Coordinates of C-alpha atoms in Angstrom, one line a residue:
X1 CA 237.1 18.2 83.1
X2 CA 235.0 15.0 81.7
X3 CA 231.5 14.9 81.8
X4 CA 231.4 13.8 85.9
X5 CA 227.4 13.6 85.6
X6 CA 227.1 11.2 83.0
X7 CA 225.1 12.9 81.3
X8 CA 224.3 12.3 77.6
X9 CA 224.2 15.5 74.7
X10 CA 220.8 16.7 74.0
X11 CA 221.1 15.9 70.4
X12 CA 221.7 11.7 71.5
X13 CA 218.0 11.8 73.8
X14 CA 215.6 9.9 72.0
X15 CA 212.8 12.1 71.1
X16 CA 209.1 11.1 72.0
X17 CA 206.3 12.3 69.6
X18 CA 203.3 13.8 71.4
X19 CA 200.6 11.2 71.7
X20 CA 197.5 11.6 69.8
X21 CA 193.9 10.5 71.1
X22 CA 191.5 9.5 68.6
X23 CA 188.3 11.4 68.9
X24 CA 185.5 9.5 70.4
X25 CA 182.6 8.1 68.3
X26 CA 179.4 9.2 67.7
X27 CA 176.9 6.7 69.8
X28 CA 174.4 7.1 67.1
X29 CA 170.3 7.1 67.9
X30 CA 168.8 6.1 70.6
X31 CA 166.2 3.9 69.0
X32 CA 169.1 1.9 68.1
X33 CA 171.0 0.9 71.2
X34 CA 169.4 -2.8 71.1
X35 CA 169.8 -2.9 67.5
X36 CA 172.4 -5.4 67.4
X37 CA 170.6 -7.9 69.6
X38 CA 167.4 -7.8 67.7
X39 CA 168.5 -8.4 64.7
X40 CA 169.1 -12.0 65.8
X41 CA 165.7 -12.8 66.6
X42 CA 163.5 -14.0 63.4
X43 CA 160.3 -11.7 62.7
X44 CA 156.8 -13.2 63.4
X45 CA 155.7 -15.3 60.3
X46 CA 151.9 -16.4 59.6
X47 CA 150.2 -17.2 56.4
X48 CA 151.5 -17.1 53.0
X49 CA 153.5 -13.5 51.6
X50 CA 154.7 -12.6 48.2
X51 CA 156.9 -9.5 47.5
X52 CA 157.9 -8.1 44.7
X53 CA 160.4 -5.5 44.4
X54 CA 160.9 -3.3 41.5
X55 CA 163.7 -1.0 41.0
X56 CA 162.7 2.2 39.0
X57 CA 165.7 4.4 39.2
X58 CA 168.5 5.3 41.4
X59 CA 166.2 7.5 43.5
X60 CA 163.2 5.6 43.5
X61 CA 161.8 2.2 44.0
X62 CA 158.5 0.2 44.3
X63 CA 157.3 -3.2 46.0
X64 CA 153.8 -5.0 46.0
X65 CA 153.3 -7.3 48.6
X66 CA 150.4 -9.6 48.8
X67 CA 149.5 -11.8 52.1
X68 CA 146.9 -14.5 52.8
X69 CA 146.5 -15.2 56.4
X70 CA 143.9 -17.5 58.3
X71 CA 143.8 -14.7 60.8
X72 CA 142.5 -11.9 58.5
X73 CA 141.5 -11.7 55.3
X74 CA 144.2 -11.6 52.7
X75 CA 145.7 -7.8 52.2
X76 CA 147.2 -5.7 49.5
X77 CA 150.3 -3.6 50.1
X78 CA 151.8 -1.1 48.1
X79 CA 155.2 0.2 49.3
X80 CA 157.4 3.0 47.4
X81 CA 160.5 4.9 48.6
X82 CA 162.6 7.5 47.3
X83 CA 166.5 8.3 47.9
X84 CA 168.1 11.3 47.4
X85 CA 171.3 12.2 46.5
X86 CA 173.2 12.7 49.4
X87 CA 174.7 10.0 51.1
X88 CA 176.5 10.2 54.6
X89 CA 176.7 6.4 55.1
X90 CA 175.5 3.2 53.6
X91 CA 172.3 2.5 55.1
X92 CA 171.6 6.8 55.4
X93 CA 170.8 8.5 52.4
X94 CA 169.1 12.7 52.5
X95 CA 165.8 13.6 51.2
X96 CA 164.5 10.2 52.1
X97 CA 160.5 9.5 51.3
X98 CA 158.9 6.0 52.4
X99 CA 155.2 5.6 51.8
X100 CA 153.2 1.9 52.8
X101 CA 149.4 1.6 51.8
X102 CA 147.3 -1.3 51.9
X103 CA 144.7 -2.2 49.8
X104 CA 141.8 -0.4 52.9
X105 CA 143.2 2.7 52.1
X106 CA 145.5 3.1 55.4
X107 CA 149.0 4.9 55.0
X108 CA 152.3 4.9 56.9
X109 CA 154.4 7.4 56.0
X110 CA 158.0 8.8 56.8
X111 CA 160.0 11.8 55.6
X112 CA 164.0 12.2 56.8
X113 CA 165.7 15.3 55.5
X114 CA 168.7 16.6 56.5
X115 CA 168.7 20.2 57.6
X116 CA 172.7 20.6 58.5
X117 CA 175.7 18.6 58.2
X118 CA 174.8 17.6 62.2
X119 CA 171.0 18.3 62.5
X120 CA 168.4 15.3 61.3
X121 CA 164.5 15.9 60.9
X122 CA 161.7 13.2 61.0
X123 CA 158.5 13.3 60.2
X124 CA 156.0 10.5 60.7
X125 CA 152.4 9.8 59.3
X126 CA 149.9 6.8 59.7
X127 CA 146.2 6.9 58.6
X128 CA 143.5 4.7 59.0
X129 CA 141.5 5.3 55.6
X130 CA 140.7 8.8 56.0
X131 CA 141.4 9.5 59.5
X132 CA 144.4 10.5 61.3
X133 CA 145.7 8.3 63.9
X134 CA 149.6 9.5 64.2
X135 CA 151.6 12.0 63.6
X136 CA 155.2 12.5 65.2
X137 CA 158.0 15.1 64.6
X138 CA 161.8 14.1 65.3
X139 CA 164.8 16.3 65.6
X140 CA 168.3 15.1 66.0
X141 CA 171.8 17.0 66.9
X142 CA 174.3 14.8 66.1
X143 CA 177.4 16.0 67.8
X144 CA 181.6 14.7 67.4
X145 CA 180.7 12.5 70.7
X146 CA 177.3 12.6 71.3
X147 CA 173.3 12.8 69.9
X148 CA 170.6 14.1 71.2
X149 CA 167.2 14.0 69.6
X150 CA 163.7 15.4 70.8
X151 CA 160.5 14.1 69.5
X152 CA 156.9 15.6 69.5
X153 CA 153.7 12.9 69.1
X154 CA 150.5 13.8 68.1
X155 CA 150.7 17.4 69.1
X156 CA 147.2 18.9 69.8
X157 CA 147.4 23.1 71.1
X158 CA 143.6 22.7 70.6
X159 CA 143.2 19.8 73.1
X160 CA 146.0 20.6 75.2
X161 CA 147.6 16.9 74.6
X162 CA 150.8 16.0 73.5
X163 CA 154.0 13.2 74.1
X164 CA 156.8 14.5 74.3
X165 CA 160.2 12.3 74.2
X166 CA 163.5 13.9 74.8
X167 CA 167.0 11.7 74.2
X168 CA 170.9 12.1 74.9
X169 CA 173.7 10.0 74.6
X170 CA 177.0 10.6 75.0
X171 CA 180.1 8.7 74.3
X172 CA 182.8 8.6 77.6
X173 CA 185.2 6.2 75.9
X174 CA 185.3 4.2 73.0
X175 CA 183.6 1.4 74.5
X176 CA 181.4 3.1 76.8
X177 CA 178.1 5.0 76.2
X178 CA 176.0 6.1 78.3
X179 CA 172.7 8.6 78.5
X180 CA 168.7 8.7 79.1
X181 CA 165.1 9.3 77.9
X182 CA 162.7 11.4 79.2
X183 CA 158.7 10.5 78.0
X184 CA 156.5 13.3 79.4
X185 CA 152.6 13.6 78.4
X186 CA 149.9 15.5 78.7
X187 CA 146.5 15.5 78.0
X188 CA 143.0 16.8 79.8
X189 CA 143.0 16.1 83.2
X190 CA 146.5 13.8 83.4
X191 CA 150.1 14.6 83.0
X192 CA 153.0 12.5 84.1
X193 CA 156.7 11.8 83.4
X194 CA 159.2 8.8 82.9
X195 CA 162.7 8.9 82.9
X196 CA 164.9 5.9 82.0
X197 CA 169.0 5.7 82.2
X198 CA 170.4 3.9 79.9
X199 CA 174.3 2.3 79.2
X200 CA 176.3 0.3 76.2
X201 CA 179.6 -1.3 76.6
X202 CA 181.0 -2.6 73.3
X203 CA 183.5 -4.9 72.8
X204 CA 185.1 -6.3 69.6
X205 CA 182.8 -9.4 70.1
X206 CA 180.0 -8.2 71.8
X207 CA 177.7 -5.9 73.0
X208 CA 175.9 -5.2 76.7
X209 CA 173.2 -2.8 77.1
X210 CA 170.7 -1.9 79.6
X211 CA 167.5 0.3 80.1
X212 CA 166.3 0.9 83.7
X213 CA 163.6 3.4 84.8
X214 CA 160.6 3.5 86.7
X215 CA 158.9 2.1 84.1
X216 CA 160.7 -1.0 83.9
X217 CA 163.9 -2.5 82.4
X218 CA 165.5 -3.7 79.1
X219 CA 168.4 -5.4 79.1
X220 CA 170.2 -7.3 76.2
X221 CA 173.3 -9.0 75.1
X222 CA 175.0 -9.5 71.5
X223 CA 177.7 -11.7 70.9
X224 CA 179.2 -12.6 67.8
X225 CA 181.3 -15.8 67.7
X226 CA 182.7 -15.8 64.5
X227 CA 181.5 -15.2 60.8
X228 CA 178.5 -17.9 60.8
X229 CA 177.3 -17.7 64.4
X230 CA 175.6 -14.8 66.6
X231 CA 173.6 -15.0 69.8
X232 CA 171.5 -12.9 71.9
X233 CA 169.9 -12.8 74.8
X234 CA 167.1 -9.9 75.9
X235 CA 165.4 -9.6 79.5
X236 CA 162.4 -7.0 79.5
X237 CA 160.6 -6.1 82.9
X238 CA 157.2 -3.7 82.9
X239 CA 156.4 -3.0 86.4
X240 CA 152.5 -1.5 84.8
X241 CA 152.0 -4.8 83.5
X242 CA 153.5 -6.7 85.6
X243 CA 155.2 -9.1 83.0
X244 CA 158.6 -9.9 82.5
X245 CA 160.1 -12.0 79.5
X246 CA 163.5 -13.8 79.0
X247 CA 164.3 -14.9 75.5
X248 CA 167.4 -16.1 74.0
X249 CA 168.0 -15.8 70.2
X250 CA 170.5 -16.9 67.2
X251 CA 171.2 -16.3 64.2
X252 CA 173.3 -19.4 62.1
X253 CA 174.5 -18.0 58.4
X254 CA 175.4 -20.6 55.9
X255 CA 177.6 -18.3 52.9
X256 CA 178.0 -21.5 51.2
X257 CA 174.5 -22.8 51.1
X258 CA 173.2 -19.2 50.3
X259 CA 170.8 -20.0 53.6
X260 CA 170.6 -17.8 57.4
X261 CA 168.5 -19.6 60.3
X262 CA 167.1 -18.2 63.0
X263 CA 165.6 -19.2 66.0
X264 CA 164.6 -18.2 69.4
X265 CA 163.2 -19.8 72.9
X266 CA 161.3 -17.8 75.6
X267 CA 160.2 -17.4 78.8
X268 CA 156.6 -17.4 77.8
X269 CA 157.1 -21.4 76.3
X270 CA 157.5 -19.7 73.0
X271 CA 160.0 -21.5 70.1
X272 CA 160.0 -20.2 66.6
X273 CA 162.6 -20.1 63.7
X274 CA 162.6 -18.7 60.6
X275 CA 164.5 -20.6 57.5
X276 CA 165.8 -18.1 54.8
X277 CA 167.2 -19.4 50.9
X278 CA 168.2 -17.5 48.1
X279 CA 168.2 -18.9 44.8
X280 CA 170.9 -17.7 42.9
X281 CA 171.1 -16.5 39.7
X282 CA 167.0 -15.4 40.3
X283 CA 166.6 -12.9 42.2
X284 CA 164.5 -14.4 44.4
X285 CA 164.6 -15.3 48.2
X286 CA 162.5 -18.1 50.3
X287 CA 161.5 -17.8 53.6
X288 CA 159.7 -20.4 56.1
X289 CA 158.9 -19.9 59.4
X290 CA 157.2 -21.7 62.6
X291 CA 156.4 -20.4 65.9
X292 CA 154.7 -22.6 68.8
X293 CA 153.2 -21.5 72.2
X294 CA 153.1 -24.3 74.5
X295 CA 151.2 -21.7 77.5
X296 CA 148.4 -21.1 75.0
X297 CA 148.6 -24.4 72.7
X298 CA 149.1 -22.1 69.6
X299 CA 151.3 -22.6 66.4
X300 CA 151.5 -20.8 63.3
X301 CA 153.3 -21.0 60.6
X302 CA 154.4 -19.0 57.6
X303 CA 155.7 -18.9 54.2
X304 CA 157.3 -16.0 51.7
X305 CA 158.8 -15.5 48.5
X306 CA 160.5 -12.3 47.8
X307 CA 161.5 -11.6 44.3
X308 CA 164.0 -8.6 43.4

């Protein structure tokens, strides 16, 4: 007898390969879940500011900066960093050792080591002349799909006073990431906690995130239009000040002129922009900027010229 099911040999069924999920992303630090977004905005810009840069080696590396402000008096800074050998990325490199002092005698300094493949350590130091003002321990787990990270600030057992910060994110899809912070301190006769939720959605031209807790909220959005043209927008709320501020940013890059402009516009009446120009083949890099306050009637201006 044929075949009266129809049925085909087992040798003619097409055979499907078993699907395989990519592993979900690390969602990185906390610290940097805005990152994209503020990197539109141009940095304040007052007085006139010349850096020089001076690669000594492949580990280390040295920069004098001198500014003259109408605000202040002028101001000597002396910057040095050195880089270790290993490198898990291109903007992470282990034993890292940045050191800032000004010509007062005031230091900012930062130590990152690497402990484990997963596990980061932070240590943070800032000094006015000879007395301590901060000091602040970080440690971060970094896991396939998520980070979480626990800091320590000015940590007193004598006293009885310290800030304590504790983050987690974790990664639910490839787009989605979502997690908290909790900011607990203590000190003689006060104690209190704040926790704050936070969320990122990326997509492959932009980026949402928001920060809400009793505190306030933080909110911002990245978009990238194409190669030359970003623009972000950033909403903050502080319900213990009272104050919240709107501000829209962008950020124009002209590869062929060797220039990048940015600006941004406010809530508070607040314009600035910032005008960079390298000047190929010198190393060197020009930088204007203007900011005006039509609330308070202020303006300000600012020049730089960074060589190396």
């Amino acid at each position: 007898m044929g075949n009266t099911l129809g049925l085909a040999p087992m040798g003619a069924l097409p055979r499907r390969s078993p699907r395989r999920e990519e592993p979900l992303p690390n969602p990185g630090s906390f610290d940097e879940l805005h990152r994209l977004c503020k990197d539109v905005f141009p940095a304040q810009m007052e007085g006139v500011k010349l850096v020089v840069n001076k690669v000594l080696s492949s580990h280390f590396q040295v920069a004098h900066t001198v500014h003259m402000s109408a605000l202040g008096l002028p101001g000597y800074h002396l910057h040095a960093a050195y880089a270790g050998d290993w490198q898990l990325s291109p903007a992470e490199v282990f034993p890292t050792v940045v050191g800032d002092m000004d010509s007062s005698g005031s230091l900012n300094a930062q130590v990152l080591l690497l402990l484990a493949e997963r596990l980061r350590a932070k240590a943070v130091f800032q000094t006015q002349q000879a007395k301590f003002l901060t000091w602040q321990f970080d440690g971060e787990y970094r896991g396939d799909d998520y980070t979480a990270t626990l800091t320590l600030g000015n940590p007193d057992l004598i006293g009885e006073s310290v800030i304590m910060v504790a983050h987690f994110l974790q990664s639910l899809t490839h787009q989605l990431v979502l997690g908290g912070e909790l900011v607990y301190h203590r000190r003689p006769g006060e104690e209190g906690a704040i926790l704050t939720l936070a969320g990122k959605y990326s997509a492959v031209h932009w980026v949402a995130t928001l920060n809400v807790g009793s505190g306030g909220a933080h909110a911002s959005y990245y978009h990238r239009a194409n190669e030359q043209v970003q623009v972000g927008v950033e909403f903050e709320a502080n319900t213990r000040l009272q104050d919240t501020t709107f501000s829209f940013g962008y950020h124009l890059t002209l590869p062929q002129a060797n220039m990048v402009f940015r600006g941004l516009v406010d809530s508070n009446w607040c314009v600035g922009a910032v005008l960079e120009k390298k000047m190929p083949p010198l190393p060197v890099t020009l930088a204007l900027g203007a900011f005006l306050n039509h609330w308070r009637n202020r303006f300000h201006c600012g020049f730089s010229i960074t060589v190396g």
